Amino acid sequence: MRRIFVIAAAALIFAGCGSPKTEAEKFADKLLEKMTLREKLGQMSQFRPRSGVVTGPEGFSYNLEDMIKAGEVGSILSLREMEYFEIYQRMAVDSSRLGIPILFAHDIIHGCKVIFPINLGSSCTWDVEATRQSARVAAVEASAMGLAWTFSPMCDISADPRWGRVSEGSGEDPYLAAKLSAAMVEGYQGDDLSDSTTILACVKHFAAYGAPEAGREYNTVDMSERMFRDRYLPVYQAALEAGAATVMSSFNDYDGIPASGNRWLLKTVLRDELGFDGFVVSDYDAVHEMVNHGVAADGADAARLALEAYLDMEMTSGDYINHGEQLVRDGIISEKHIDELCRNILVAKYELGLFEDPFRYGGAERFARETYKPESIALARQIARESMVLLKNEDSVLPLKEGRKVAMIGPFLSDARAMNGTWDGFSEAKRIVTIEQGMKARFPEDAMTFTRGCDAYNHIEGGVEAAVRAARAADVAVLTLGLPGNHSGETTSMTSVELPQAQKELLAAVKATGKPVVVLLVTGRPMALESVDGLMDALLVVWHPGTAGGDAVADLLSGDFSPSGHLTMSFPRCDGQIPIRYNHKSTGRPLNKELDYTQSHKAKKNYLSSYLFTPNTPLYPFGYGLSYTEFAFDGLEVLDPEVGTGEDVRVKVRVSNVGNIKGTTVAQLYIRDMVASTTRPVRELKGFERVSLEPGASAEVVFTITADDMAFCREDMTFAQEPGEFGVWVGESCEADLEGHFIVRE
Ligand code: BGC
């Protein structure tokens, strides 16, 4: 994080000296000389065709084709019909005065044709390389469709599973989310934007969108600048450092100013401090929504605020194209300022190679060749398998023993939509392997029965009875429970993340048969499961696992592979614990580990920071995940027990597979700055490594903690490390108890 200030300084020096212009900038400058003000504002506007995905108000009415011909459409989002990429591009190139190509964008969030698990699921792989590869596959497929820009990665961390969009992010921890977000940018953009299989990444939603009050969608975000810089900003920053070419401003207000008109966020932090020199697009209608926020009187005023905040491109409301000219005529915004913003967009188009060949993306032959490649589907299956988290496995009920009869039950057995979850790109239902299909492909036909039992929220006539009959006739019951695919993602905030009542009743009835019960939890968010935990013998979180989800489930249930996913968001016991995060601060009256919560309040007045009837801890903590084998951690050695400021600390540990089968775990390292100028989290993740071991084998893992890893937003708001003592823990979750210490000297 200290790099922020280094970059900032560099950016200021550059600005001062006037850095030499790139070819792209020279090209854009020349083009700007020929453009009318309206054409410039057109480049700064993005529109949706009538058939496109709608995630906001309709806005003003327009004829897209007329506007394209008039050179007033810089970008189009959410085009669904493939042939129109070429039709609209031809229109722009041949019929508009200057023939500036259109930039086509779409939300390719966890895959385009081949769908990977929802991002929260993928993050549970802790597999940076696989994440990079999945973004690469998405870019290859998306560019083969005609797209040049994805609105991804979502870098918003969140500790609030009531907020449905946790499904699109990488969990609650900034360190892990930063690594995964950066990998996604690398996967989308490669190292050459002019390669026609790479697309622009978009870091979103800038900023702090993941902390809306009460988990309610689009709600106010009010947090200290210190918290913002410490926890939230590093993820966006990492994605920017990976080279992300664009940024999306968020819907929320931050510290009283909506992000799309927030000059401090978009100019001071993003451009001046972080040195971002790409372009910023607003979220859907977010410029105009500043009227609803109550900071703009009307569309013109909203456009003014956004322009003054250096927001380059407006999405869908039309406020730039409709009011920009008047703002310039009235002397409120200078044309020079418009040029500056428009230039950023033209530069991106130039760098993509669009001016050289506007038709470099898409094409039927290329599309047929590049989509649904067997190796892409194999990668989706691997990531789905690695994303699934085994939270419980009593009496080793999993994997399913050969020859046992299995009653497959529940509302999501053959639900293709539930496999994909939110933002399913250009997926086709016929390509999706449901859980039922995956199981049928792997197990003998007479080994299984399939019974729905209930709907996601409602009973169905005779459903429970049929499920009970099926369970009685089997050796083990496997229930698919959780939430429908469209109940995570945007506008899916919930006040309760418990299992719906109808499913709880189904589960209880099946459990009462006395048969072992395995739950496959289909979900896009952590759920609060304490009230039903006792009804499950095994619990495997399968998320919304994507195109190959059903096969991946079968891979694990059969024991062909051992689960290796580890949680990246805490699973609370109950709704009242939310928001909940492992990396919380210590209060002045912290909970005493030895003192059980009930004892503490029964025995005497409770002077500890705890609830009356519920422990502080989640049901399943961050980092947690079982496999079919067992791992032991020992031999922790801090190789650099005393270092100077700025020096690395290495920590060594031995990981052993002490079970009987091959498996993979995620070795995790946490630190605590014991005494600092501001309160620090009780633990912070600062290293991780996936470790695969044969039974009986051991491996040595050496983590390196850098000075940057120890840096934080200090009392004086500077970002740096402070000397002193640090605690360090290594293990398989944030509750790891293998402990060490080191000292950083002045
Ligand atoms: C979402 C963005 C998305 C945009 C365009 C908005 O509603 O918040 O994440 O990229 O729509 O589809």
Coordinates of N, CA and C and ligand atoms in Angstrom, one line a residue, residues 46 48 53-56 77-78 105-109 150-152 154 156 165 168 202 204-205 209 217-218 248-251 281-285 289 315-316 423 490-491, ligand 1:
Q46 N -22.7 5.9 -23.2 CA -22.9 4.5 -23.5 C -24.4 4.2 -23.4
R48 N -27.7 1.3 -24.3 CA -28.2 -0.1 -24.3 C -29.2 -0.3 -25.5
V53 N -29.7 -6.2 -21.6 CA -30.0 -6.5 -20.2 C -30.3 -5.2 -19.5
V54 N -31.4 -5.1 -18.7 CA -31.8 -3.9 -18.1 C -31.5 -4.0 -16.6
T55 N -30.7 -3.1 -16.0 CA -30.5 -3.2 -14.6 C -30.7 -1.8 -14.0
G56 N -31.6 -1.1 -14.6 CA -32.0 0.2 -14.0 C -33.1 0.8 -14.8
L77 N -23.7 -1.2 -24.4 CA -23.5 -2.4 -23.5 C -24.7 -3.3 -23.7
S78 N -24.4 -4.5 -23.3 CA -25.4 -5.6 -23.1 C -26.1 -6.0 -24.4
A105 N -19.5 -3.5 -24.8 CA -19.3 -4.0 -23.5 C -20.4 -4.9 -23.0
H106 N -20.0 -5.8 -22.1 CA -21.0 -6.7 -21.5 C -20.4 -7.2 -20.1
D107 N -21.4 -7.5 -19.3 CA -21.0 -8.1 -18.0 C -20.5 -9.6 -18.1
I108 N -19.3 -9.8 -18.4 CA -18.8 -11.1 -18.4 C -18.1 -11.3 -17.1
I109 N -18.9 -11.8 -16.1 CA -18.4 -11.7 -14.7 C -17.8 -13.0 -14.2
T150 N -15.2 -6.0 -20.7 CA -16.0 -6.6 -19.6 C -16.1 -5.7 -18.4
F151 N -17.2 -5.7 -17.7 CA -17.3 -5.0 -16.5 C -16.9 -5.9 -15.3
S152 N -15.7 -6.2 -15.2 CA -15.2 -7.1 -14.2 C -13.7 -6.9 -14.1
M154 N -15.1 -7.4 -10.1 CA -15.8 -6.7 -9.0 C -14.8 -6.8 -7.8
D156 N -15.2 -5.4 -4.8 CA -15.8 -4.9 -3.5 C -15.8 -6.1 -2.5
R165 N -24.8 -9.1 -3.6 CA -23.7 -9.0 -4.5 C -22.4 -9.6 -4.0
E168 N -20.6 -11.8 -6.3 CA -19.8 -11.4 -7.4 C -18.4 -11.0 -7.0
C202 N -12.6 -3.9 -16.2 CA -13.1 -2.7 -15.5 C -13.2 -3.0 -14.0
K204 N -14.5 -2.5 -10.6 CA -15.7 -1.9 -10.0 C -16.0 -2.5 -8.6
H205 N -16.9 -1.9 -7.9 CA -17.6 -0.6 -8.2 C -16.9 0.4 -7.3
Y209 N -18.6 -0.1 -2.4 CA -20.0 -0.5 -2.6 C -20.4 -1.7 -1.7
E217 N -29.3 -3.1 -0.8 CA -28.7 -2.7 -2.1 C -28.7 -1.2 -2.4
Y218 N -27.7 -0.7 -2.9 CA -27.5 0.7 -3.3 C -27.5 1.6 -2.1
M248 N -15.3 1.5 -12.9 CA -16.7 1.9 -12.9 C -17.0 2.5 -11.5
S249 N -17.6 3.7 -11.6 CA -18.0 4.3 -10.3 C -19.2 3.6 -9.8
S250 N -19.3 3.6 -8.4 CA -20.4 2.8 -7.8 C -21.7 3.6 -7.6
F251 N -22.8 2.9 -7.3 CA -24.1 3.6 -7.1 C -24.1 4.3 -5.8
V281 N -16.2 4.8 -16.2 CA -17.6 4.7 -16.7 C -18.4 4.7 -15.4
S282 N -19.6 5.4 -15.5 CA -20.5 5.4 -14.4 C -21.2 4.0 -14.3
D283 N -21.7 3.7 -13.2 CA -22.6 2.5 -13.2 C -23.9 2.9 -13.9
Y284 N -24.8 2.0 -14.1 CA -26.0 2.1 -14.9 C -26.9 3.2 -14.4
D285 N -27.0 4.3 -15.1 CA -27.9 5.4 -14.8 C -27.4 6.2 -13.5
E289 N -28.9 9.4 -11.3 CA -29.4 9.0 -10.0 C -28.9 10.0 -8.9
M315 N -23.1 6.0 -18.3 CA -23.9 4.8 -18.8 C -25.4 5.0 -18.7
T316 N -26.0 5.0 -19.9 CA -27.4 4.9 -20.1 C -28.4 6.1 -19.9
W423 N -25.5 -13.2 -13.3 CA -24.7 -12.9 -14.5 C -24.2 -14.1 -15.2
E490 N -27.3 -8.6 -8.0 CA -27.8 -7.3 -7.8 C -29.3 -7.3 -7.3
T491 N -29.7 -6.4 -6.5 CA -31.0 -6.3 -6.0 C -31.6 -7.5 -5.3
Ligands
BGC1 C1 -24.4 -3.1 -12.2 C2 -23.0 -3.2 -12.8 C3 -23.1 -3.6 -14.2 C4 -23.9 -2.7 -15.0 C5 -24.0 -2.9 -16.4 C6 -25.3 -2.3 -13.0 O1 -26.6 -2.4 -12.6 O2 -24.3 -2.5 -10.9 O3 -22.2 -4.1 -12.0 O4 -21.8 -3.7 -14.7 O5 -25.2 -2.7 -14.4 O6 -24.7 -4.1 -16.7

